[in-house]
XYZ file of C-alpha atoms in Angstrom:
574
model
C -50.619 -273.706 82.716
C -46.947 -274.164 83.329
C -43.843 -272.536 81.814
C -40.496 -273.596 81.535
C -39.247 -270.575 83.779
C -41.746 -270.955 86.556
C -45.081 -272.388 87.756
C -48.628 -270.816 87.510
C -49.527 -267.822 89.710
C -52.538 -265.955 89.981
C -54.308 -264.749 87.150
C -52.057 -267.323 84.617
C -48.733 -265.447 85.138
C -45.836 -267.362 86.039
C -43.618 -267.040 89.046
C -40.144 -266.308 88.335
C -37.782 -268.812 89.601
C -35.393 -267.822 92.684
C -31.969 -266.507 91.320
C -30.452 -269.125 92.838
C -31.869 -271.295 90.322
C -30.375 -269.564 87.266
C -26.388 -269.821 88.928
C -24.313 -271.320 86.437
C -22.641 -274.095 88.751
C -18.837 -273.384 87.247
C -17.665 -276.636 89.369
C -19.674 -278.864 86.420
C -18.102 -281.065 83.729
C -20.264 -279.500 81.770
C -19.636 -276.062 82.246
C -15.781 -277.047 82.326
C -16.639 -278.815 78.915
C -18.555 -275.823 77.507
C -15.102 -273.543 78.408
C -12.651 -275.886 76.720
C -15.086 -275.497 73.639
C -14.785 -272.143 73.264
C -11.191 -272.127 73.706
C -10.915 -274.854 71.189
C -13.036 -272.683 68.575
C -10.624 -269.435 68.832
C -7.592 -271.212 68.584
C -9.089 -273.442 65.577
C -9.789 -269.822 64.634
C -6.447 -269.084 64.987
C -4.168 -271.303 63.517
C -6.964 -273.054 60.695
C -5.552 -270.986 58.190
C -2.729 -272.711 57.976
C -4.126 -276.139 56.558
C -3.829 -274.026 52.676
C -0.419 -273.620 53.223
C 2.225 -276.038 51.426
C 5.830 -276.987 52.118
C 8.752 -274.466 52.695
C 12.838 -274.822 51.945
C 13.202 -274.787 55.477
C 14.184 -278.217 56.576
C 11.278 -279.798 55.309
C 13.001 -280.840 52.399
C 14.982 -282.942 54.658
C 12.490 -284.299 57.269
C 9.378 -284.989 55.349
C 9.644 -284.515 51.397
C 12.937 -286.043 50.546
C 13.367 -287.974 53.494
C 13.679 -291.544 52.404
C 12.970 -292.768 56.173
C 9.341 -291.330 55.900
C 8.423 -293.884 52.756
C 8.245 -296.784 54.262
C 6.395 -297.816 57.029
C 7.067 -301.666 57.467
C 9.070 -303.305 60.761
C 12.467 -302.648 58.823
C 11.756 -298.802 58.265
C 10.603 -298.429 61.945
C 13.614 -299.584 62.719
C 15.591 -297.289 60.840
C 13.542 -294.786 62.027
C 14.248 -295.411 65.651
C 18.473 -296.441 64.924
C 18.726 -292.619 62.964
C 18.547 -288.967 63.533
C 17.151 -286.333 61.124
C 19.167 -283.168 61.251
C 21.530 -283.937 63.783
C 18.561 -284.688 66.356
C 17.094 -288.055 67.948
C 13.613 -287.821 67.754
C 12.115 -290.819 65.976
C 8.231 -290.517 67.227
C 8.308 -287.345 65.162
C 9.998 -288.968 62.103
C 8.038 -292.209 62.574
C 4.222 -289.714 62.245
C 5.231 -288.328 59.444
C 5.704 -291.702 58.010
C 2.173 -292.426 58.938
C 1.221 -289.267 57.109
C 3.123 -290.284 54.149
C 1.645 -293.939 54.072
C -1.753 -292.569 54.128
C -1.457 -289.467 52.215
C 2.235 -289.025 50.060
C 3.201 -285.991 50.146
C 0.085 -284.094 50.486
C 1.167 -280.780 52.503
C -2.782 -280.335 53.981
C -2.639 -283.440 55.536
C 0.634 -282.693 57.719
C -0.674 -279.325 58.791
C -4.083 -281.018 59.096
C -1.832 -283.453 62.069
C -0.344 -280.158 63.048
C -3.279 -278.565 64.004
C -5.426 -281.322 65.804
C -1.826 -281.705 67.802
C -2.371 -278.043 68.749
C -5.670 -278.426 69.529
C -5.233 -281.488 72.003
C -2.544 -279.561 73.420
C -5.096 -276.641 74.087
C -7.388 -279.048 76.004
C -4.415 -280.465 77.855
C -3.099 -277.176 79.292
C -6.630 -276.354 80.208
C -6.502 -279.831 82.568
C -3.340 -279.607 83.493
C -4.385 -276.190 85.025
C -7.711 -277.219 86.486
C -5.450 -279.292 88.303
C -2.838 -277.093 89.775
C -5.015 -273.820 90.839
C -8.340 -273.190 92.131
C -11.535 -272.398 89.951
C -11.980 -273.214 86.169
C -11.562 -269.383 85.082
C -7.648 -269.259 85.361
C -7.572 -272.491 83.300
C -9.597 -271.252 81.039
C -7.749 -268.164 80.539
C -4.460 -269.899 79.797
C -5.765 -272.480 77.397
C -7.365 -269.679 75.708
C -4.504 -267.703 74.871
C -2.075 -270.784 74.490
C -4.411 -272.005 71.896
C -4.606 -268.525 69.751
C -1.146 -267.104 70.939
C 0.098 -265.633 67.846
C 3.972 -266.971 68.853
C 2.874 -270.210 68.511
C 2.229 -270.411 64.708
C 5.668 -271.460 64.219
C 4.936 -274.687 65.813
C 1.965 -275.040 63.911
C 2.688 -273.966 60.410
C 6.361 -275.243 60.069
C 5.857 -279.104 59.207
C 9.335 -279.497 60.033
C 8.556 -278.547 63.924
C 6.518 -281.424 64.465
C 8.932 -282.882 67.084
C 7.885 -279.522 69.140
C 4.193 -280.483 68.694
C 4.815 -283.919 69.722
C 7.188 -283.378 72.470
C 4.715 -280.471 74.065
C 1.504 -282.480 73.966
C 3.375 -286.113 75.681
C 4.564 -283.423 78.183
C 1.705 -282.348 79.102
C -0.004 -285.056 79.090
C 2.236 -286.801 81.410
C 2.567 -283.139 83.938
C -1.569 -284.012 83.836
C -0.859 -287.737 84.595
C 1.796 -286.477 87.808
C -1.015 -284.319 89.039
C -3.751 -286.423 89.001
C -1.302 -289.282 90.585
C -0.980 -286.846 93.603
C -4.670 -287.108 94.411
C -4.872 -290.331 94.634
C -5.042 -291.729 90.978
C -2.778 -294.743 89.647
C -1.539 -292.700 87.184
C 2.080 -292.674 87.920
C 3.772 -295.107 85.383
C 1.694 -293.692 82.904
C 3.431 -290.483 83.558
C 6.550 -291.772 83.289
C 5.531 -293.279 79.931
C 4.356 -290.296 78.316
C 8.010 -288.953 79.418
C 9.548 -291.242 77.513
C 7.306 -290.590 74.345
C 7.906 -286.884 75.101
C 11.463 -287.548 74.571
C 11.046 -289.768 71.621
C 9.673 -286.781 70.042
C 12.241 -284.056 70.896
C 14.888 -284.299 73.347
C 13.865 -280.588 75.221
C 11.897 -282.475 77.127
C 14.677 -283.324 79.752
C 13.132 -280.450 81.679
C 10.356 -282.469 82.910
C 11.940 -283.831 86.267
C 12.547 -280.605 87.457
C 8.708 -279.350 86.107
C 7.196 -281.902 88.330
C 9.229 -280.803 91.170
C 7.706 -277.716 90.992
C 4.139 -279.360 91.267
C 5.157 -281.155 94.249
C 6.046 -277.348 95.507
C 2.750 -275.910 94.518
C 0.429 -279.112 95.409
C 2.126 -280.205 98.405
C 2.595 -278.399 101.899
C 5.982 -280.395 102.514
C 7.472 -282.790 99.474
C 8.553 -286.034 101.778
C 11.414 -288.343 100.723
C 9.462 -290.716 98.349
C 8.130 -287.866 96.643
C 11.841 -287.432 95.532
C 12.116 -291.240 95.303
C 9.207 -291.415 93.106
C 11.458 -288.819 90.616
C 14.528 -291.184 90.050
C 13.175 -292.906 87.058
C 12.520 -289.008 85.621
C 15.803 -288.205 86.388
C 17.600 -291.267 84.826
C 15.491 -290.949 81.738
C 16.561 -287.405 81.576
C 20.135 -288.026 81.894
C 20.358 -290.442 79.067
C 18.310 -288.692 76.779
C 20.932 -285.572 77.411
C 23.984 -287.552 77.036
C 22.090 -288.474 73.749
C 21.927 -285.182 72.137
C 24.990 -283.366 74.299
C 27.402 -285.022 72.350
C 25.868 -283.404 69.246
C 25.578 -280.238 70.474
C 28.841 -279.676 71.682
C 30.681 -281.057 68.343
C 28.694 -277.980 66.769
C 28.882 -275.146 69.039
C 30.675 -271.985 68.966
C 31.788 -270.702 72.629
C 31.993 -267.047 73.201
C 32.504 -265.541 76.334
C 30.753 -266.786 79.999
C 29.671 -263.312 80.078
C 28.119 -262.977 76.861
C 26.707 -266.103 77.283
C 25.211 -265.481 80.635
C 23.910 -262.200 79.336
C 22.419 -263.749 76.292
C 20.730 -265.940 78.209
C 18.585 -263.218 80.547
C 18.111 -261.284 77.566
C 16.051 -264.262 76.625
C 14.415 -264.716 79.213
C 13.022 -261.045 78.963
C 12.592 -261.627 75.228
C 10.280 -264.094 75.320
C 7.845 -262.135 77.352
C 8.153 -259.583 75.189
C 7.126 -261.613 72.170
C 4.343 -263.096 74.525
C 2.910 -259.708 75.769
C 3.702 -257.868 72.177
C 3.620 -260.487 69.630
C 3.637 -258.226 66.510
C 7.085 -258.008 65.478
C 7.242 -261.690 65.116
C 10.143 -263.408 62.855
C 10.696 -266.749 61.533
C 14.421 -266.121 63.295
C 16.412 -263.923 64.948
C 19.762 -263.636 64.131
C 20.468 -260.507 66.075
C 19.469 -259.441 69.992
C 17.114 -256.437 69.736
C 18.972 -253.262 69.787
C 22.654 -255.250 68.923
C 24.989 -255.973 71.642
C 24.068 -253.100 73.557
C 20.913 -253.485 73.830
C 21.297 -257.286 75.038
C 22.838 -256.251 78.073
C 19.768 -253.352 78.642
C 17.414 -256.222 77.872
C 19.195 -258.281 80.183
C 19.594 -255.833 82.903
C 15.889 -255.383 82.585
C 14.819 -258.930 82.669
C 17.169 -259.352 85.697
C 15.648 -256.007 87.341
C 12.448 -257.766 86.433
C 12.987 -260.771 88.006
C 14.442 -259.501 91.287
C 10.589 -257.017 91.681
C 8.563 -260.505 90.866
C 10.834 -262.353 93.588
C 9.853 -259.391 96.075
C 6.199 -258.586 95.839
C 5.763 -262.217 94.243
C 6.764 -265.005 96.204
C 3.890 -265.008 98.531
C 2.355 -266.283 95.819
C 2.629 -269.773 95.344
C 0.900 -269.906 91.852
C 2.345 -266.984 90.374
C 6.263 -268.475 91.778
C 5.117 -271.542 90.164
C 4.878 -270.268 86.674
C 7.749 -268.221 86.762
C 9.464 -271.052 87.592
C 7.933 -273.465 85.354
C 8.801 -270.508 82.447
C 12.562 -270.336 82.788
C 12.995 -274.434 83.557
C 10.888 -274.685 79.935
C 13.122 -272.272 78.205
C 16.783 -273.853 80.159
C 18.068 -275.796 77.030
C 17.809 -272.732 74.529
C 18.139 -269.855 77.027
C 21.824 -269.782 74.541
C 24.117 -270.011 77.896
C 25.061 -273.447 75.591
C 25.282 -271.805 72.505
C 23.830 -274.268 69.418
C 22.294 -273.224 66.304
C 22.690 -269.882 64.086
C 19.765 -267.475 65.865
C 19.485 -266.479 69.026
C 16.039 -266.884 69.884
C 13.199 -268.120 67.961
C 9.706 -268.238 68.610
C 9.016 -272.158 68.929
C 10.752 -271.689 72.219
C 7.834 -270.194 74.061
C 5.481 -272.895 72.760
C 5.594 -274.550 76.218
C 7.266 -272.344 77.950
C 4.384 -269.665 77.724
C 2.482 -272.011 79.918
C 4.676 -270.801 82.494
C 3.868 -266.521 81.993
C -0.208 -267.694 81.607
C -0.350 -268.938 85.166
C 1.612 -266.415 86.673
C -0.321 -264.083 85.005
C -4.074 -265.617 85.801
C -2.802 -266.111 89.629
C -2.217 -262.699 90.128
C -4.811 -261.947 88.148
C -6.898 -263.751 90.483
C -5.875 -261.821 93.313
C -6.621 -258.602 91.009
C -9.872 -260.123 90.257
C -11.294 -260.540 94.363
C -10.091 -256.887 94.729
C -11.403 -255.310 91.786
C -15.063 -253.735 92.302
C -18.022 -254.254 89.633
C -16.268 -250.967 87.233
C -12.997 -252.618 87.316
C -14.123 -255.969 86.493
C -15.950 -254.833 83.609
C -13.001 -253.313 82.089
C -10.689 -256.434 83.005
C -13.070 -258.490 80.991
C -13.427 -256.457 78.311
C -9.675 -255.936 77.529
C -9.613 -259.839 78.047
C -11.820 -260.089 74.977
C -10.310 -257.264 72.946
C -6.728 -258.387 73.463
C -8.049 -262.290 72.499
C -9.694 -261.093 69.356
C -6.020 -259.106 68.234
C -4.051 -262.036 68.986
C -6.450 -263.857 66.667
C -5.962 -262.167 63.676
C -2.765 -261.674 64.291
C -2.281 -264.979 64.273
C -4.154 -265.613 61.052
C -1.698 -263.212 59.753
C 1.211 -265.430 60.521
C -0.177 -268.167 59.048
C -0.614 -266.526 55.485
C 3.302 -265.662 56.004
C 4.339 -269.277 56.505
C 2.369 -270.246 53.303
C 5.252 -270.862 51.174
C 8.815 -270.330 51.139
C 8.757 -266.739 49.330
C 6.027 -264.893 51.966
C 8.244 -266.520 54.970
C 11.644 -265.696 53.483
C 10.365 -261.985 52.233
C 8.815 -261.501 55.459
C 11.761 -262.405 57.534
C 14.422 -260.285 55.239
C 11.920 -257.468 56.437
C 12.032 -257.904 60.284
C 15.760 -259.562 59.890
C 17.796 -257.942 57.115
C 21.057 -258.811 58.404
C 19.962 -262.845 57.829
C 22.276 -264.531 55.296
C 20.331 -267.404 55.963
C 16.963 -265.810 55.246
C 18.381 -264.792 51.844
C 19.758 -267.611 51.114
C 16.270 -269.336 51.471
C 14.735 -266.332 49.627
C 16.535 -266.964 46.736
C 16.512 -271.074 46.798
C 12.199 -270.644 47.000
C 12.202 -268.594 44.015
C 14.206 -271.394 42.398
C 11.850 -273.717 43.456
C 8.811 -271.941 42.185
C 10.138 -270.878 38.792
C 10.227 -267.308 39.528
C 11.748 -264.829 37.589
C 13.670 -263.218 40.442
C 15.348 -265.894 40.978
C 18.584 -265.219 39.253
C 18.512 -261.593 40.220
C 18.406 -262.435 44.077
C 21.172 -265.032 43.449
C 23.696 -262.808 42.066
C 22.984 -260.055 44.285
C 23.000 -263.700 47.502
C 26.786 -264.256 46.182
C 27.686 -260.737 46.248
C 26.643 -260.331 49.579
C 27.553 -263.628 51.203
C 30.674 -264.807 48.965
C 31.303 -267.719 51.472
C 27.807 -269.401 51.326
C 28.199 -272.335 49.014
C 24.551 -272.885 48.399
C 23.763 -269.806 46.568
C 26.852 -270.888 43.807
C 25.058 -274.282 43.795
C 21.789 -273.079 43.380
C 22.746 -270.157 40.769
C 24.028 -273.123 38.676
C 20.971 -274.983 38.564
C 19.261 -272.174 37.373
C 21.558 -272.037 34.644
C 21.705 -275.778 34.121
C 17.883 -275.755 33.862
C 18.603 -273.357 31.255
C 20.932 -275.761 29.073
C 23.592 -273.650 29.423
C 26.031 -275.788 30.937
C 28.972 -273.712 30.284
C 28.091 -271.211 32.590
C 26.407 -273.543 35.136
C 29.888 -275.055 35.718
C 31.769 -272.526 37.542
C 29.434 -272.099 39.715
C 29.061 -275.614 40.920
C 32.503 -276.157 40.580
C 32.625 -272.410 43.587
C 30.058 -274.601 45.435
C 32.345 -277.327 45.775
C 35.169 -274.842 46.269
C 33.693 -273.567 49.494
C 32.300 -277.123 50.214
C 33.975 -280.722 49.425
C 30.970 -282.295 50.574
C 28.761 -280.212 48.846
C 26.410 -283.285 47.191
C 24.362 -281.699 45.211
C 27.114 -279.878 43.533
C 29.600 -282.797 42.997
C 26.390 -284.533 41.185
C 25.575 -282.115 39.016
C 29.330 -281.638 37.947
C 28.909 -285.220 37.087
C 25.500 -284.908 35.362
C 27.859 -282.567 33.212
C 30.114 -284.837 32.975
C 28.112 -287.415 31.333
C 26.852 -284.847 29.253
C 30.408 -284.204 28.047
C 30.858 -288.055 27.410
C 33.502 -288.179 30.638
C 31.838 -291.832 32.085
C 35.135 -292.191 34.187
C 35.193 -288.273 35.420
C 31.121 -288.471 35.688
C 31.844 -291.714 38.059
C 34.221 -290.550 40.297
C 32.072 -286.759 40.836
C 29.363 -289.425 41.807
C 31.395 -291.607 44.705
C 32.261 -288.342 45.863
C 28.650 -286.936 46.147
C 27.299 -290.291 47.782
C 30.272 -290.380 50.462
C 28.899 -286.630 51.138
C 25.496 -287.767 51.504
C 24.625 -291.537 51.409
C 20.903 -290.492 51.597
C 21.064 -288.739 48.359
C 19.248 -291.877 45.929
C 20.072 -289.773 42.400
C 23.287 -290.268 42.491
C 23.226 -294.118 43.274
C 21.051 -294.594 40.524
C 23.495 -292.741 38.344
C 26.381 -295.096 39.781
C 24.012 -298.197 38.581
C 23.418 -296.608 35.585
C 26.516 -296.404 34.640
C 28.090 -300.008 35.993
C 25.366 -301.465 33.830
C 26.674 -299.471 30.798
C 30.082 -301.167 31.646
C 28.188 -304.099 32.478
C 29.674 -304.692 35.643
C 26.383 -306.412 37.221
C 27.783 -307.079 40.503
C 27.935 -302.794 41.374
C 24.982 -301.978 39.180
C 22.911 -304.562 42.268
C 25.063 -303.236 45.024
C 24.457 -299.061 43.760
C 20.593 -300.392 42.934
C 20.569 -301.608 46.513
C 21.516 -298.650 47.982
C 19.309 -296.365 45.581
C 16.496 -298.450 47.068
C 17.288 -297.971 50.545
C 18.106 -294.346 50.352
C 14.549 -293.951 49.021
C 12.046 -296.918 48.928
C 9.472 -295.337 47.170
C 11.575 -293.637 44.324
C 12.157 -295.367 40.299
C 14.178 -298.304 39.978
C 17.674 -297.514 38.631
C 18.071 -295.936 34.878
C 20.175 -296.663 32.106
C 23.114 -294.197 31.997
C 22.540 -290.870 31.753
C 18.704 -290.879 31.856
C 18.474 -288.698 35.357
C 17.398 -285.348 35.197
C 19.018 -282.954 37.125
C 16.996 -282.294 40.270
C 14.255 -279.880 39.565
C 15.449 -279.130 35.771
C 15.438 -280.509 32.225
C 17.820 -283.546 31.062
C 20.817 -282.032 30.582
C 21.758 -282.520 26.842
């Protein structure tokens, strides 16, 4: 008789078969296949979780729920999609999915962090590839898909539907850094490289870096990078140039300058930072408003990063790999390294999405070289801690998803790590608005108190109040909001929601231009404007505001009769 591990020896026992026959040949598909399985199951492990979670006051009221680009998804919205910016940012491939979300689904928050997550999964198999391609053996790519794909840092990027340009942006990037490599061993895959650069920054213009990324290739690949290697990046380069002329002009308008040498040491400190977070990702925040340890302890963190970089430069650049991923780290981190200030943190986790592809392949080439000299013992223990330190990032991970659930664990969370955040209060406060809670008004008061010159917390105290009915006391405060704020739309509507209320048509009206010049976008208030040229029967507005109510939000109600609106998220006022 036969068996299946062996043929028939004497007396019916079978032979084992040579060892030989039992290697594992790691240089398969299969086994390559089998790898990026496993990797895909811990980071599904990872960042699953966060398909219960719903929508947070954290931009996402802007980019996805009452974003009246997202509603329509015919040749005239694509184009509006692609001729606009949400937030001050060009990035219309992220705009234009969650339109495809929204045509399919509404506003359904599971199926946005459902798009989230298989993004983050492709992503996982595409850093896997990408490193197949760049070092030797399938273990070090392996290694850095793993922990990209369960890294607890990344959440961010996951959970925050409002990210989805970083999703977007990451996976065309590396998709078209897979596309470069390939190209240098002998595949056609060039233009589609370039094409996936230009997706890449269609999603989110930090993709600019990618020129200088596949530079570095060429320096790992290639024993000498000849003159139509460089050639071959001129299209990259123009591509990047536009695309930063694009969003410089933004920037700049916004930004606050301090000093070059705050600036520069702002940006070391970040580059230590983020391998902090990476190596110790436990004291995680949705933002940082602060350097750790204050000014002083930027310029420790930044003498240490620069100490830091100076030891990896000597005992390092032998090392082609583990030069490479430095490298590839700070070019990924370049356009928020802070050195051009923008924004109101000074680091935030989203940063090292990509970036921390960079720190894995430095750290699994030298761990290679760790590896070969280790004995048996040694190796034992490096696997083990391997395993031990995947399985804490996991639940860690699974942790930060239950914090970005809604906008009260995120907010609450962050006041913890962050107290100093006005902002984080601010959003605090507005998410117990949101969700009816009674702590609302306390954390409102005590929002004002604290941060007299934020306009929002006025506003939003005086919706509470106007949800109330008591419009007496809701006044003032939108009348502080506007104060502090001219432009403050919301306010100048609801004074004019009052207004009406008070039997003031011609007061109500003008409140009303003055909201929709501060916010064209904002459909309430044109249908108000209709509302009320129809009461006056002036036909020719009522179409015009009706119009405009319609484009600022194709899927909302056709234009009431005067005074029917509610005030957003409340009761008629009466």
């Amino acid at each position: 008789m036969k068996t299946d591990t062996g043929t028939e020896g004497q007396g019916g026992r079978a032979k084992p078969m040579p060892a030989s026959d039992l290697t594992i040949n790691t240089k398969s598909r299969g086994f390559f296949a089998a790898l990026a399985l496993v990797a895909l199951l811990f980071a599904w492990t990872a960042v699953g979780p966060c398909l219960d979670n719903g929508f947070i006051n954290w931009d996402e009221n802007f980019t996805v729920v009452n974003n009246p680009r997202i509603k329509t998804l015919t040749p005239s919205g694509v184009l509006a999609i692609f001729t606009g910016r949400d937030l001050g940012m060009y990035s219309p491939l992220a705009t234009l999915s969650y339109a495809v979300n929204y045509h399919f689904s509404g506003l359904s928050p599971k199926t946005y962090h459902a798009t989230a997550v298989a993004l983050h999964l492709a992503s996982t198999v595409l850093v896997m590839a990408l490193v197949r391609l760049l070092l030797p053996g399938v273990w070090p790519a392996f290694l850095c898909a793993l922990f990209f794909g369960l890294h607890p840092a990344h959440v961010e990027s996951v959970a925050w539907a409002a990210e989805r340009k970083d999703q977007l942006y990451s996976f065309f990037y590396l998709f078209s850094l897979v596309a470069y490599a390939l190209s240098l061993g002998g595949r056609k895959t060039y233009l589609l490289s370039l094409l996936l650069f230009l997706c890449s920054l269609l999603s989110k213009p930090m993709a600019v870096t990618l020129p200088a990324a596949l530079i570095l290739i060429d320096y790992l690949k290639l024993e000498k990078i000849e003159l139509r290697r460089w050639i071959d990046k001129i299209p990259f380069f123009l591509l990047a140039g536009v695309f930063s002329a694009l969003q410089a002009s933004e920037a700049a308008a916004a930004a606050q300058w301090p000093s070059l040498a705050r600036r520069l040491a702002l940006a070391v400190y970040n580059l230590g930072f983020y391998v902090y977070t990476l190596a110790w990702p436990f004291d995680l925040s949705a933002m940082y408003v602060l350097p750790l340890g204050g000014a002083k302890g930027m310029y420790l963190i930044a003498a240490a990063a620069a100490v830091g970089a100076a030891l990896l430069w000597h005992y390092g650049r032998g090392n082609k790999a583990v030069m490479f991923g430095a490298a590839f780290y700070a070019v990924m981190l370049l356009p928020v390294l802070q050195f051009f200030p923008f924004g109101p943190v000074v680091a935030a986790d989203r940063y090292t999405y990509l970036s921390s592809v960079g720190v894995f392949i430095a750290a699994a080439a030298a761990g290679a070289g760790a590896w070969a000299r280790a004995g048996g013992r040694a190796r034992k223990i490096l696997v083990f801690a391997t395993v031990i330190v995947a399985l804490v990032f996991t639940v860690t991970a699974r942790v930060r998803c239950a914090v970005w659930r809604d906008g009260v664990s995120l907010w609450s969370d962050t006041l913890r790590r962050q107290p100093s955040s006005g902002q984080a209060l601010v959003g605090l406060c507005s998410a117990y608005l949101q969700a009816g809670r009674p702590e609302a008004e306390g954390c409102l008061r005590a929002a004002i108190e604290r941060y007299p010159e934020k306009d929002d917390n006025f506003s939003n105290l005086g919706m509470l109040l106007a949800r109330r009915g008591d419009l007496a006391a809701a006044q003032p405060y939108f009348e502080a909001a506007v104060k502090l704020n001219p432009a403050h739309a919301l306010a100048l509507y609801s004074l004019g929601r009052i207004a009406l209320v008070k039997k003031d048509a011609a007061l109500a009206e003008r409140l009303f231009l003055r909201s929709a010049a501060a916010d064209a976008a904002f459909a309430p208030v044109w249908r108000e404007l209709a509302g009320l040229a129809l009461g006056r029967k002036d036909k020719v507005k009522a179409r015009l505001y009706s119009e405009r109510a319609l484009a600022a939000d194709p899927a909302g109600p056709a234009a009431p009769a005067p005074g029917a609106v509610k005030v957003p998220g409340g009761a008629p006022l009466k």
